[in-house]
PDB file of N, CA and C in Angstrom:
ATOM      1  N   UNK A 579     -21.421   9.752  -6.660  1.00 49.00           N
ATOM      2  CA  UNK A 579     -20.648   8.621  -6.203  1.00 49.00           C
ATOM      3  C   UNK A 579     -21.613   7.523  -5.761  1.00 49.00           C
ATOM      4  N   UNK A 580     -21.865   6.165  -6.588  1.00 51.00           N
ATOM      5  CA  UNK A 580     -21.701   4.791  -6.121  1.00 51.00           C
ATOM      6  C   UNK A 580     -22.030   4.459  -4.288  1.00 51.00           C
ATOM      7  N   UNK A 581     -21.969   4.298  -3.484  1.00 53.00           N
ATOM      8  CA  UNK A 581     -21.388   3.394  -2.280  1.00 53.00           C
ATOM      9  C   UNK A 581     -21.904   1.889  -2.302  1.00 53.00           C
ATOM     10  N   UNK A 582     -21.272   1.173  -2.138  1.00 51.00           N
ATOM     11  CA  UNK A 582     -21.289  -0.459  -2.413  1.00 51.00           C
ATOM     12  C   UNK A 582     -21.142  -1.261  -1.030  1.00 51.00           C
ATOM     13  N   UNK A 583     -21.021  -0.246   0.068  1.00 56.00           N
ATOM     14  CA  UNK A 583     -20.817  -1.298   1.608  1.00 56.00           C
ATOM     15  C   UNK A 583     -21.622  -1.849   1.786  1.00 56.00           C
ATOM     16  N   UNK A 584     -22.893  -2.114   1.726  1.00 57.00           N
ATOM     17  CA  UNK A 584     -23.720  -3.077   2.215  1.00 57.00           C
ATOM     18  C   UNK A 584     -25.182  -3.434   1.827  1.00 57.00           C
ATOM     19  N   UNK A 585     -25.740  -4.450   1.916  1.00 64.00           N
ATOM     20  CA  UNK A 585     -26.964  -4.918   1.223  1.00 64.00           C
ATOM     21  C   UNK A 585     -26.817  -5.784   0.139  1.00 64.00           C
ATOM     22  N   UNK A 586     -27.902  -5.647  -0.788  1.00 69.00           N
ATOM     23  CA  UNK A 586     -27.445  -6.077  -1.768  1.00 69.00           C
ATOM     24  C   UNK A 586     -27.137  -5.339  -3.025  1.00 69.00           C
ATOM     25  N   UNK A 587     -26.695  -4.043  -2.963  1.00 74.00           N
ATOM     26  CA  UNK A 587     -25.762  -3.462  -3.444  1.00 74.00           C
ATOM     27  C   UNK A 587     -24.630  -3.382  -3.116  1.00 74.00           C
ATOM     28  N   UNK A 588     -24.071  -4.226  -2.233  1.00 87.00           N
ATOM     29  CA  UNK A 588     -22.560  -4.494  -1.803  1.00 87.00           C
ATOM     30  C   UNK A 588     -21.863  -5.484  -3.212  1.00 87.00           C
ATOM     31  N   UNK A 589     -20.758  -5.105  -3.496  1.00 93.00           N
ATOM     32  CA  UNK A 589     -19.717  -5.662  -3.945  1.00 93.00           C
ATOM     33  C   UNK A 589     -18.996  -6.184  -3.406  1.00 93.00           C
ATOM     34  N   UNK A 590     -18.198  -7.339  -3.776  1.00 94.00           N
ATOM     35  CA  UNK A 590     -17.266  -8.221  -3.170  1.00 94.00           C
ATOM     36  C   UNK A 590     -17.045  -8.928  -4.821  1.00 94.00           C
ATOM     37  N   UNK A 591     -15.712  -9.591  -4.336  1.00 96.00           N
ATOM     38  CA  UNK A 591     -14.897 -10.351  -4.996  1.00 96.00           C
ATOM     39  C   UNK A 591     -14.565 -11.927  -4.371  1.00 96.00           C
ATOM     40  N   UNK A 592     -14.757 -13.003  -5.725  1.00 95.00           N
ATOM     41  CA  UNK A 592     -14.109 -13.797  -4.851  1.00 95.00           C
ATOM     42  C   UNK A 592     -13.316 -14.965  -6.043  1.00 95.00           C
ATOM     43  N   UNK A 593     -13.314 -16.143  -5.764  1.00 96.00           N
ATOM     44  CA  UNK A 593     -11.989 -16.386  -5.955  1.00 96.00           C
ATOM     45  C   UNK A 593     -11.878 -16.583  -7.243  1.00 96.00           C
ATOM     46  N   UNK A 594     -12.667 -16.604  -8.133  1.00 96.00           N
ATOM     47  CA  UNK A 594     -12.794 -15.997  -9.832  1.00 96.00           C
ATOM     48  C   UNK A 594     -13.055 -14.628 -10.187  1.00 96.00           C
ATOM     49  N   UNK A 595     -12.701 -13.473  -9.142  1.00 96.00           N
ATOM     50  CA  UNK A 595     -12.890 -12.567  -9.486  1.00 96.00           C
ATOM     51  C   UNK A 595     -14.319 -11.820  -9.968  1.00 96.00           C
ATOM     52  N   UNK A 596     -15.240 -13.003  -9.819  1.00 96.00           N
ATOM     53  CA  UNK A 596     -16.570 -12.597 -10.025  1.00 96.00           C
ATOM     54  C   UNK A 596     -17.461 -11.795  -9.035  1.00 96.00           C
ATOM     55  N   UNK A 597     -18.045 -10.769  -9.385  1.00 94.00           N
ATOM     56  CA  UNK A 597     -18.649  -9.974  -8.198  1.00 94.00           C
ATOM     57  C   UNK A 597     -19.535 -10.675  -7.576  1.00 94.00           C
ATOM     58  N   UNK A 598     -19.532 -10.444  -6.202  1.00 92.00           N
ATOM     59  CA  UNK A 598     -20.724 -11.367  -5.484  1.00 92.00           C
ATOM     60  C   UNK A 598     -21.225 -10.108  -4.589  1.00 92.00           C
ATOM     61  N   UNK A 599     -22.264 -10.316  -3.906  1.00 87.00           N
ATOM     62  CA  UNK A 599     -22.988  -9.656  -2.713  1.00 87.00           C
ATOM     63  C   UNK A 599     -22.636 -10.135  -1.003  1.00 87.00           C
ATOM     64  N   UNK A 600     -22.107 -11.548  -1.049  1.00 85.00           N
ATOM     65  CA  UNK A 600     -22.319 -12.379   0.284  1.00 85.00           C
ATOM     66  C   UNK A 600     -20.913 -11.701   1.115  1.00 85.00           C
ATOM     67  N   UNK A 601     -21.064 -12.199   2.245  1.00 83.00           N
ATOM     68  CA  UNK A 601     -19.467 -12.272   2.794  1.00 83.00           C
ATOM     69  C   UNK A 601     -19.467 -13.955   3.173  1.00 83.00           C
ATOM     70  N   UNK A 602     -18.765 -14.322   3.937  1.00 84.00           N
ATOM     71  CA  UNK A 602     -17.815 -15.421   3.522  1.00 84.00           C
ATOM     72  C   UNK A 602     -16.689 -15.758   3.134  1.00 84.00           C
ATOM     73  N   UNK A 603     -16.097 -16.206   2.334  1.00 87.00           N
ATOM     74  CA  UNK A 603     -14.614 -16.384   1.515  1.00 87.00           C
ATOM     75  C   UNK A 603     -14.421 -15.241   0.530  1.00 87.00           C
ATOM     76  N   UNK A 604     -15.184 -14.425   0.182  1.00 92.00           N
ATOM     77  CA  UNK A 604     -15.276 -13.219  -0.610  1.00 92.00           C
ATOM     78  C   UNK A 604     -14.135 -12.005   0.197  1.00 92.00           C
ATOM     79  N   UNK A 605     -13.985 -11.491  -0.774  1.00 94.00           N
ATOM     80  CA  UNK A 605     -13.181 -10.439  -0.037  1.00 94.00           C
ATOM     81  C   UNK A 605     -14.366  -9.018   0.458  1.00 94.00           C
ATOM     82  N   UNK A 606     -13.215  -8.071   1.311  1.00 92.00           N
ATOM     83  CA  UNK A 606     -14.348  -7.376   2.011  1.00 92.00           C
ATOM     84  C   UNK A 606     -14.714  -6.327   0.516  1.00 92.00           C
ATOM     85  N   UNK A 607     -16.034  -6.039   0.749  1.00 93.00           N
ATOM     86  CA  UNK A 607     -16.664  -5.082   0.141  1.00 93.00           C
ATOM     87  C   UNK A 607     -16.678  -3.516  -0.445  1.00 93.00           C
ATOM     88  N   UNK A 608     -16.537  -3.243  -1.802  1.00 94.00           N
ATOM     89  CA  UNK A 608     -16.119  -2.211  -2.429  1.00 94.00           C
ATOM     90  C   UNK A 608     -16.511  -0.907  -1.844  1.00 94.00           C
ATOM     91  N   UNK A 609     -16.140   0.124  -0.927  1.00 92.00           N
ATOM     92  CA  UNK A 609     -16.378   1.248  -0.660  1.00 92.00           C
ATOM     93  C   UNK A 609     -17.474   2.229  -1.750  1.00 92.00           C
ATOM     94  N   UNK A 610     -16.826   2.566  -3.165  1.00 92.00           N
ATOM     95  CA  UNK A 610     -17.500   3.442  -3.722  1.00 92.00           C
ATOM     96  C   UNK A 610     -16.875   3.254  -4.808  1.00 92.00           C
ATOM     97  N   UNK A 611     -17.259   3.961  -6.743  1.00 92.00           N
ATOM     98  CA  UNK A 611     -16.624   3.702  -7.598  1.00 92.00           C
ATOM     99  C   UNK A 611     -16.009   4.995  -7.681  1.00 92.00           C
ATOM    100  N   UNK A 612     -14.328   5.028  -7.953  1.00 92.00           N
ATOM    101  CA  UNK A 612     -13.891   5.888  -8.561  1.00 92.00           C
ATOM    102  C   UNK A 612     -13.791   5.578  -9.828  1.00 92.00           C
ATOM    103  N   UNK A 613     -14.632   6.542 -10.516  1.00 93.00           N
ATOM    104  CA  UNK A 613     -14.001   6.573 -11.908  1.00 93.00           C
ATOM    105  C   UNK A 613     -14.716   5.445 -12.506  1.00 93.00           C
ATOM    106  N   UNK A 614     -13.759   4.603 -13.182  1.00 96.00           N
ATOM    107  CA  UNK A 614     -14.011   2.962 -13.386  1.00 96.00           C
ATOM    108  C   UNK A 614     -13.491   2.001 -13.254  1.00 96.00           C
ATOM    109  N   UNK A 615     -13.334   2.387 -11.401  1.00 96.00           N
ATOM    110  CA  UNK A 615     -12.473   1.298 -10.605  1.00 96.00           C
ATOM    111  C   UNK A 615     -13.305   1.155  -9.638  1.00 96.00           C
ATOM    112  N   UNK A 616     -13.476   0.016  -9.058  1.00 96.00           N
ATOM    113  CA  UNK A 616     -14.123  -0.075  -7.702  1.00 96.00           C
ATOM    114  C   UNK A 616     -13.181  -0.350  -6.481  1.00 96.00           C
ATOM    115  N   UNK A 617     -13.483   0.436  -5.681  1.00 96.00           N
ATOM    116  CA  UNK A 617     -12.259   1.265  -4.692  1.00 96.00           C
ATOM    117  C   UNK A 617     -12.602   0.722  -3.385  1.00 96.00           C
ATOM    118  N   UNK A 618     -11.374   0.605  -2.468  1.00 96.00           N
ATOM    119  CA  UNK A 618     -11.282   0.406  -1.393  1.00 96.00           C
ATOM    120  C   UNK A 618     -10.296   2.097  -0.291  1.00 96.00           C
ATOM    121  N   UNK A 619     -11.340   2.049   0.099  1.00 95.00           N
ATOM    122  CA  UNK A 619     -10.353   3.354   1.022  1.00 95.00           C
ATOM    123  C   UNK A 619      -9.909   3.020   2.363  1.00 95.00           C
ATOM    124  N   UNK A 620      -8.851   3.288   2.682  1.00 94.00           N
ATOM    125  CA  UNK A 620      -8.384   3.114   4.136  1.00 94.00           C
ATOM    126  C   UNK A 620      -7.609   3.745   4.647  1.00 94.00           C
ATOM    127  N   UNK A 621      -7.499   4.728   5.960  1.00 92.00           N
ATOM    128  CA  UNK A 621      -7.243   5.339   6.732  1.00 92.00           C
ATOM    129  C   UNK A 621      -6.257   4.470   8.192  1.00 92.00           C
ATOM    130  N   UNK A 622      -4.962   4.644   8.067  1.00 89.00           N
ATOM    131  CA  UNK A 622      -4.274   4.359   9.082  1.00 89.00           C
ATOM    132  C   UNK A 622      -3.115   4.435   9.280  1.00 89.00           C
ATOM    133  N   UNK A 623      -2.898   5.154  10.975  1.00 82.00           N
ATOM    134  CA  UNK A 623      -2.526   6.079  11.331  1.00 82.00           C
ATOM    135  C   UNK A 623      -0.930   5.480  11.549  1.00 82.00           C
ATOM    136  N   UNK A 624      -1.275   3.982  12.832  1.00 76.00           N
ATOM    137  CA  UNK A 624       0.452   3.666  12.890  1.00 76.00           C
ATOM    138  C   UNK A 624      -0.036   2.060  12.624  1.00 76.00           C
ATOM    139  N   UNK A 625       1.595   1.435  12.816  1.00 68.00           N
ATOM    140  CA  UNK A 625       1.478   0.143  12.320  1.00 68.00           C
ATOM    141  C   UNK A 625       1.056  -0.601  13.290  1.00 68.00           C
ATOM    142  N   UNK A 626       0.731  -2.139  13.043  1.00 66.00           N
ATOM    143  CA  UNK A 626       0.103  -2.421  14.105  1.00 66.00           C
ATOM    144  C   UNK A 626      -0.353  -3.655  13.854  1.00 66.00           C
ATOM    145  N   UNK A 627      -0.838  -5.189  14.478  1.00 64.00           N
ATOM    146  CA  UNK A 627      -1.318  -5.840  14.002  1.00 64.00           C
ATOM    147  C   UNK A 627      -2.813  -5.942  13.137  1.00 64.00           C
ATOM    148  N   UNK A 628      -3.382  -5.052  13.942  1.00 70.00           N
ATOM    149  CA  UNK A 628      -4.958  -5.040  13.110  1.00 70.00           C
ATOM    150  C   UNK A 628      -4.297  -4.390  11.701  1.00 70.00           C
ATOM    151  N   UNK A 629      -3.690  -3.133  12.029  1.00 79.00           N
ATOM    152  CA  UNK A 629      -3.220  -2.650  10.553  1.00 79.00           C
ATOM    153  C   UNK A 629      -2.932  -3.641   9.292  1.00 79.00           C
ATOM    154  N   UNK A 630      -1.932  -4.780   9.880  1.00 81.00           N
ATOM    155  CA  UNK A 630      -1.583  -5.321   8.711  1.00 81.00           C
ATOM    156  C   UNK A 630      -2.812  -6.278   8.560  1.00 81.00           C
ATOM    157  N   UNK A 631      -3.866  -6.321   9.335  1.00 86.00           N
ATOM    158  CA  UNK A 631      -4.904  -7.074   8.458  1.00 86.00           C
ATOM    159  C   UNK A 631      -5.638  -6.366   7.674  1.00 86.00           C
ATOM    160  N   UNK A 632      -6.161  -4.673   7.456  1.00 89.00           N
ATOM    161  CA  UNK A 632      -6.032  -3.998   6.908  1.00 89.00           C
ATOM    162  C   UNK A 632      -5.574  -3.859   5.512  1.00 89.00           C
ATOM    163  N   UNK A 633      -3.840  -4.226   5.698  1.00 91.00           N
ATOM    164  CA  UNK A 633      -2.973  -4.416   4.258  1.00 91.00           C
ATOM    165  C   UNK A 633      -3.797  -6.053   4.137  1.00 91.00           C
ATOM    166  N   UNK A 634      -3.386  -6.500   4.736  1.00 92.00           N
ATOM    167  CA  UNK A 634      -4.185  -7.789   3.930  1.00 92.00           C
ATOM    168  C   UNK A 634      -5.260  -7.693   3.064  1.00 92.00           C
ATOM    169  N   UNK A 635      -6.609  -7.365   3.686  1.00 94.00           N
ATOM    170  CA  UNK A 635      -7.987  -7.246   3.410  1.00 94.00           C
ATOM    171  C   UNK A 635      -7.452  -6.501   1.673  1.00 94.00           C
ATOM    172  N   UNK A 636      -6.938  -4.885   1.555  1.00 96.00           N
ATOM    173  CA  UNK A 636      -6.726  -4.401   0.580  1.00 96.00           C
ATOM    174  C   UNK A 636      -5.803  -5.084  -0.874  1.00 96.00           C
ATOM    175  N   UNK A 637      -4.905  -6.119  -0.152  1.00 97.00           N
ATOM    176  CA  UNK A 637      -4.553  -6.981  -1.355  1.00 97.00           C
ATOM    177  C   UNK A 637      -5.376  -7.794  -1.988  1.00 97.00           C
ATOM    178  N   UNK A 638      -5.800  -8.500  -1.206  1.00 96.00           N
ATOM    179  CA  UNK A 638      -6.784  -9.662  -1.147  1.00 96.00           C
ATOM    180  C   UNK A 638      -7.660  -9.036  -2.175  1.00 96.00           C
ATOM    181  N   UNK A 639      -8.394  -7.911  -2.300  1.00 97.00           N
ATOM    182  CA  UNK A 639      -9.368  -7.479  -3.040  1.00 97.00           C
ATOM    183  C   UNK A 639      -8.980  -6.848  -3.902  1.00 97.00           C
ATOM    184  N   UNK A 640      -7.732  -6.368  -4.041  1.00 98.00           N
ATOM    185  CA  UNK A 640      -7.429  -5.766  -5.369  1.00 98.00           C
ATOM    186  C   UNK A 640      -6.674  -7.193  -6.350  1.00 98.00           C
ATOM    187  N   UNK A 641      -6.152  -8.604  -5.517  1.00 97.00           N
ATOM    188  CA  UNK A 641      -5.862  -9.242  -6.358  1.00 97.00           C
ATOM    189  C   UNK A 641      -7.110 -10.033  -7.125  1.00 97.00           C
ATOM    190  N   UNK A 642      -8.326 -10.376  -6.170  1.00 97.00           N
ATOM    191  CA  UNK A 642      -9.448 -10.713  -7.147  1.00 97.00           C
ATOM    192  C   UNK A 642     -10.146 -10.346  -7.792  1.00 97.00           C
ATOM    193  N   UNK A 643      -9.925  -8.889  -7.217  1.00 97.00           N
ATOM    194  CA  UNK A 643     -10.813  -8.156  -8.256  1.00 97.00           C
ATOM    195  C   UNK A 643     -10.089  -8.049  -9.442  1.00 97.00           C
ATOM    196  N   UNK A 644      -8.840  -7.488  -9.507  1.00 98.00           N
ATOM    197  CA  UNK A 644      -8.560  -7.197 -10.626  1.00 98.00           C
ATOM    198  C   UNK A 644      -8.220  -8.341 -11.577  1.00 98.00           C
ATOM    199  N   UNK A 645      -8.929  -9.397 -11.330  1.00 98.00           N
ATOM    200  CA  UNK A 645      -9.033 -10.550 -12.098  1.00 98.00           C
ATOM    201  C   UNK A 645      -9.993 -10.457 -13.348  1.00 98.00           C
ATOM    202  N   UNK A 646     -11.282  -9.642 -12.931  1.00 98.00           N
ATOM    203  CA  UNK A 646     -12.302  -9.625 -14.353  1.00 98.00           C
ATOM    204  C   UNK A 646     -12.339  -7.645 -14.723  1.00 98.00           C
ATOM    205  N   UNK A 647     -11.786  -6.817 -13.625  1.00 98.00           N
ATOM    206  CA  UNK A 647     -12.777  -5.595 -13.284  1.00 98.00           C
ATOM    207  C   UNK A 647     -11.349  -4.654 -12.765  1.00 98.00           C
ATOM    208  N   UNK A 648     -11.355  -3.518 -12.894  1.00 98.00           N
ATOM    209  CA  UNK A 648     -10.405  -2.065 -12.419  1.00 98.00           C
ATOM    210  C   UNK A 648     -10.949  -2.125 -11.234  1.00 98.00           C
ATOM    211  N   UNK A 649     -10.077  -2.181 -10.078  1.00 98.00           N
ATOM    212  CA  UNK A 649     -10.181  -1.921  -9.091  1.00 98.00           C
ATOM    213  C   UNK A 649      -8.980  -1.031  -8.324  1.00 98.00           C
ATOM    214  N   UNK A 650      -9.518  -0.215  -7.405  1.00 98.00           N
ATOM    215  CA  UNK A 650      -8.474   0.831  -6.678  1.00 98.00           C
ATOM    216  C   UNK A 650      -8.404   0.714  -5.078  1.00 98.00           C
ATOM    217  N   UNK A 651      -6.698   0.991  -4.698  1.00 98.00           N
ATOM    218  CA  UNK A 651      -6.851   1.252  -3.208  1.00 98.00           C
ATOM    219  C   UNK A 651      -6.734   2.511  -2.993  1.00 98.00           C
ATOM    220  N   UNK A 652      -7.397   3.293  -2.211  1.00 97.00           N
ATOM    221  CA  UNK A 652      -7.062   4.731  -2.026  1.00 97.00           C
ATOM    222  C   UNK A 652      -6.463   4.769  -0.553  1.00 97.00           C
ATOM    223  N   UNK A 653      -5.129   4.577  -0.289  1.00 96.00           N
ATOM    224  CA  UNK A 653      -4.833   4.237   1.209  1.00 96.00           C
ATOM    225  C   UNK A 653      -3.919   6.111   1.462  1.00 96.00           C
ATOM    226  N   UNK A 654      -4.734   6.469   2.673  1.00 95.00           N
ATOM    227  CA  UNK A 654      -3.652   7.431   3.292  1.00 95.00           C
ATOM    228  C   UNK A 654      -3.251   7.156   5.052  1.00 95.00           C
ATOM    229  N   UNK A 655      -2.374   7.546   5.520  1.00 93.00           N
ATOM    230  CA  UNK A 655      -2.058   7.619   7.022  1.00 93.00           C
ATOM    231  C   UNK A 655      -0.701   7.326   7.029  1.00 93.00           C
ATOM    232  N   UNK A 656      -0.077   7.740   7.846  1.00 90.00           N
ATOM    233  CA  UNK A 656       0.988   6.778   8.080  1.00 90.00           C
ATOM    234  C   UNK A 656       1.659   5.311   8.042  1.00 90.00           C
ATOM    235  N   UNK A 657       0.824   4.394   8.273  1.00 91.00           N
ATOM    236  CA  UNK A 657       0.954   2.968   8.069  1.00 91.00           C
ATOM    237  C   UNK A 657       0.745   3.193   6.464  1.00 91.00           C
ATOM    238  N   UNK A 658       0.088   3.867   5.707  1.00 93.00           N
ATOM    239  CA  UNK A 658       0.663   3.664   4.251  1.00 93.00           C
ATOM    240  C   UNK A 658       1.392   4.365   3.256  1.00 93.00           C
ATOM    241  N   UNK A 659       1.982   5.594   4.096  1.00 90.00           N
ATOM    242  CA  UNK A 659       2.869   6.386   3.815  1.00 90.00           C
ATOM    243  C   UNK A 659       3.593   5.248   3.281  1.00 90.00           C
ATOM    244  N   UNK A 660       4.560   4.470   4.308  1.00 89.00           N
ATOM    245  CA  UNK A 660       5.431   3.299   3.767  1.00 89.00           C
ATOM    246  C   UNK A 660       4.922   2.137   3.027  1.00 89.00           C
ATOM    247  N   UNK A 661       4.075   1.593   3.182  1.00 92.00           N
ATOM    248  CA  UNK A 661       3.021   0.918   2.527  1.00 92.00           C
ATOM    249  C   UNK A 661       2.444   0.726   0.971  1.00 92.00           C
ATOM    250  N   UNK A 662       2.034   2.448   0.997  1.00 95.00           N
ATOM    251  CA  UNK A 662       1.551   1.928  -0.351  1.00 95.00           C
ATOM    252  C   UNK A 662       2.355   2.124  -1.418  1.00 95.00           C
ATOM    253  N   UNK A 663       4.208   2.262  -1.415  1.00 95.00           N
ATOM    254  CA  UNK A 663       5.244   1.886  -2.485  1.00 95.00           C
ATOM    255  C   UNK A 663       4.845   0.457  -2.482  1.00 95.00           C
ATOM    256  N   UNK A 664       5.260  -0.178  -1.732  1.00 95.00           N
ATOM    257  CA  UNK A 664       5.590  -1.882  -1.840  1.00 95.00           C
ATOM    258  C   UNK A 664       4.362  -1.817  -2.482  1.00 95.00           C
ATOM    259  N   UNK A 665       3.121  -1.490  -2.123  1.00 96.00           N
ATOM    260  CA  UNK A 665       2.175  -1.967  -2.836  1.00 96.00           C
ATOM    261  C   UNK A 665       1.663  -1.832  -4.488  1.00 96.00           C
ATOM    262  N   UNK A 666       2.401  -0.216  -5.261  1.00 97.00           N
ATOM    263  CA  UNK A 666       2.530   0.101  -6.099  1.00 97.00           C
ATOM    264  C   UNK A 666       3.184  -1.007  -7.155  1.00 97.00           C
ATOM    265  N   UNK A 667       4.492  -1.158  -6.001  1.00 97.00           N
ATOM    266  CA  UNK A 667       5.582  -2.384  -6.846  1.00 97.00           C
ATOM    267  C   UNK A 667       4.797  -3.960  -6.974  1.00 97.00           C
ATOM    268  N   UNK A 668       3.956  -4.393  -6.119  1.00 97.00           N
ATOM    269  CA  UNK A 668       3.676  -5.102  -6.618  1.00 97.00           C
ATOM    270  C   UNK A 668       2.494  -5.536  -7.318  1.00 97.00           C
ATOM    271  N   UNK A 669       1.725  -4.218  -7.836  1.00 98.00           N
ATOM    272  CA  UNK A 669       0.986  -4.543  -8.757  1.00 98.00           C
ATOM    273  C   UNK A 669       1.314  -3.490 -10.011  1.00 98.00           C
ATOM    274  N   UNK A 670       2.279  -3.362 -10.005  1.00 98.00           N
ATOM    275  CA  UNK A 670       2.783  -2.236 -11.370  1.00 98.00           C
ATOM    276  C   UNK A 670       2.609  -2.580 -12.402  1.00 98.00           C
ATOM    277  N   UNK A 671       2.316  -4.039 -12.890  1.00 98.00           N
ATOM    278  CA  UNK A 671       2.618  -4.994 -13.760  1.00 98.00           C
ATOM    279  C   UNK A 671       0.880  -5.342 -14.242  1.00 98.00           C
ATOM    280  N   UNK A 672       0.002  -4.823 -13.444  1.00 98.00           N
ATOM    281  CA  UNK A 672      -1.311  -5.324 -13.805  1.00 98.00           C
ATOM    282  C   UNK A 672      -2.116  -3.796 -14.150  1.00 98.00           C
ATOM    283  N   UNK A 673      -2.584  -3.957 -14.847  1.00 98.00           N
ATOM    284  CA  UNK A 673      -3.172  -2.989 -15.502  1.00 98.00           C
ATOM    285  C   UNK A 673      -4.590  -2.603 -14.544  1.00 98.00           C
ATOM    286  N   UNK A 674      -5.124  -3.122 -14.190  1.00 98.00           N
ATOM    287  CA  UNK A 674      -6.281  -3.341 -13.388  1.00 98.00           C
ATOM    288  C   UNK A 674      -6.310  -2.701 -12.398  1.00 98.00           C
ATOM    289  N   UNK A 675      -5.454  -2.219 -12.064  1.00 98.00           N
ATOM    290  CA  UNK A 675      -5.328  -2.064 -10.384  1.00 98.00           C
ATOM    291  C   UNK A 675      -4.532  -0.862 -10.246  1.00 98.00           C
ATOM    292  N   UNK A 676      -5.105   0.222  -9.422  1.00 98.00           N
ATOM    293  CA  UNK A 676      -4.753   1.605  -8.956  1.00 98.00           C
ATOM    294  C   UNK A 676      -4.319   1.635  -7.649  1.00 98.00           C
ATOM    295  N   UNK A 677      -3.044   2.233  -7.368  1.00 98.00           N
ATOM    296  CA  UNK A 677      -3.479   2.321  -5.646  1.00 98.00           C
ATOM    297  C   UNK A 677      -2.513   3.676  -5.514  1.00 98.00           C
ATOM    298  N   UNK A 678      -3.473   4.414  -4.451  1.00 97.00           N
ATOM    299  CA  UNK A 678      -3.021   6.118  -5.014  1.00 97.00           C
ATOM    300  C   UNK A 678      -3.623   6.966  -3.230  1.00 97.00           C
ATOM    301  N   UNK A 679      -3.604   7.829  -2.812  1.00 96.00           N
ATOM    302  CA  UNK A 679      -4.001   8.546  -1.903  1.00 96.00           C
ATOM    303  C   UNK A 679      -4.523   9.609  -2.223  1.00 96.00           C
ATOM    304  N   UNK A 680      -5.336  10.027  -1.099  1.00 94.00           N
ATOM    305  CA  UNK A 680      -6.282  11.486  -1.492  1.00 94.00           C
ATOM    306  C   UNK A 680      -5.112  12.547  -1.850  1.00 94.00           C
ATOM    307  N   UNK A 681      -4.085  12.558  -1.521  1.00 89.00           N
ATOM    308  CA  UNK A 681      -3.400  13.301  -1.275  1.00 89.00           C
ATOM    309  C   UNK A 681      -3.251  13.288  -2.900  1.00 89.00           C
ATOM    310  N   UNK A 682      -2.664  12.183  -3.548  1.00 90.00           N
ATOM    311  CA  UNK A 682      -2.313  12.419  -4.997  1.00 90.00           C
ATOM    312  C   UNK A 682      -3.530  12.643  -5.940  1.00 90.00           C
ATOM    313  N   UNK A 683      -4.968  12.171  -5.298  1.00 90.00           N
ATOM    314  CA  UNK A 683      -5.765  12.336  -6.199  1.00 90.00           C
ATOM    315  C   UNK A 683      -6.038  13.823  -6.120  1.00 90.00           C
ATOM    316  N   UNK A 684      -6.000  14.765  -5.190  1.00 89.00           N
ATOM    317  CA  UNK A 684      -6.212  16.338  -4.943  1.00 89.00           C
ATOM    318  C   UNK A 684      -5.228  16.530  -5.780  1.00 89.00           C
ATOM    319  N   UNK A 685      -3.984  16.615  -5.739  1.00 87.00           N
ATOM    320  CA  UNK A 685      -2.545  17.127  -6.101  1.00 87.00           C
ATOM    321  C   UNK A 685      -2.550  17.196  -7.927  1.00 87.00           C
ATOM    322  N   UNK A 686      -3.490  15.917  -8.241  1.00 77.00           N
ATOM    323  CA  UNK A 686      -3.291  15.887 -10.141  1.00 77.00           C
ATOM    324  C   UNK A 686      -4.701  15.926 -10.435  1.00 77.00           C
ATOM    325  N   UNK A 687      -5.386  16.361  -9.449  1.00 69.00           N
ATOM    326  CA  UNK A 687      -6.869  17.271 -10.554  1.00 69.00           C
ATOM    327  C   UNK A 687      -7.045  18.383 -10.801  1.00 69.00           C
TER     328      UNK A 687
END
């Protein structure tokens, strides 16, 4: 496994979908590659305001990324128990973009 959090082997996205290294207006930075998606993982437990910046941060980067590049959210906890349907629904339509939990990735290997 990849890890991409920081340096200048960090990944980020920004508003052409082009990979960058910086932070700034970029979105936050690719965790690790699954597969041949570059993935964001997140863990959370209840809802909450930081949470939904959380859901933010994870749209934000799966919508620029998946502008040039496969990108994935791997969200588990409670706050995305409910969560990551809506989020399914609204990228069902883009090919680019995974968003799935450990739970389903254990369950179908």
């Amino acid at each position: 496994m990849i890890k991409y959090k920081t340096g200048k082997n960090c990944i980020r996205f920004n508003d052409n979908g082009d990979i960058v290294s910086v932070k700034g207006t970029n979105t936050k930075s690719a965790d690790f590659m699954y597969g041949e998606y570059y993935a964001t993982q997140k863990y959370t437990g209840e809802a909450g305001g930081a949470q939904d910046n959380q859901k933010n941060d994870v749209i934000d980067f799966l919508k620029r990324g998946s502008i040039k590049h496969k990108v994935a959210a791997i969200v588990d906890g409670a706050y995305w128990d409910y969560h990551r349907e809506i989020l399914k629904e609204e990228f069902k339509n883009n090919p680019n973009v995974l968003i799935t939990s450990v739970t389903e990735i254990t369950e179908n290997s």
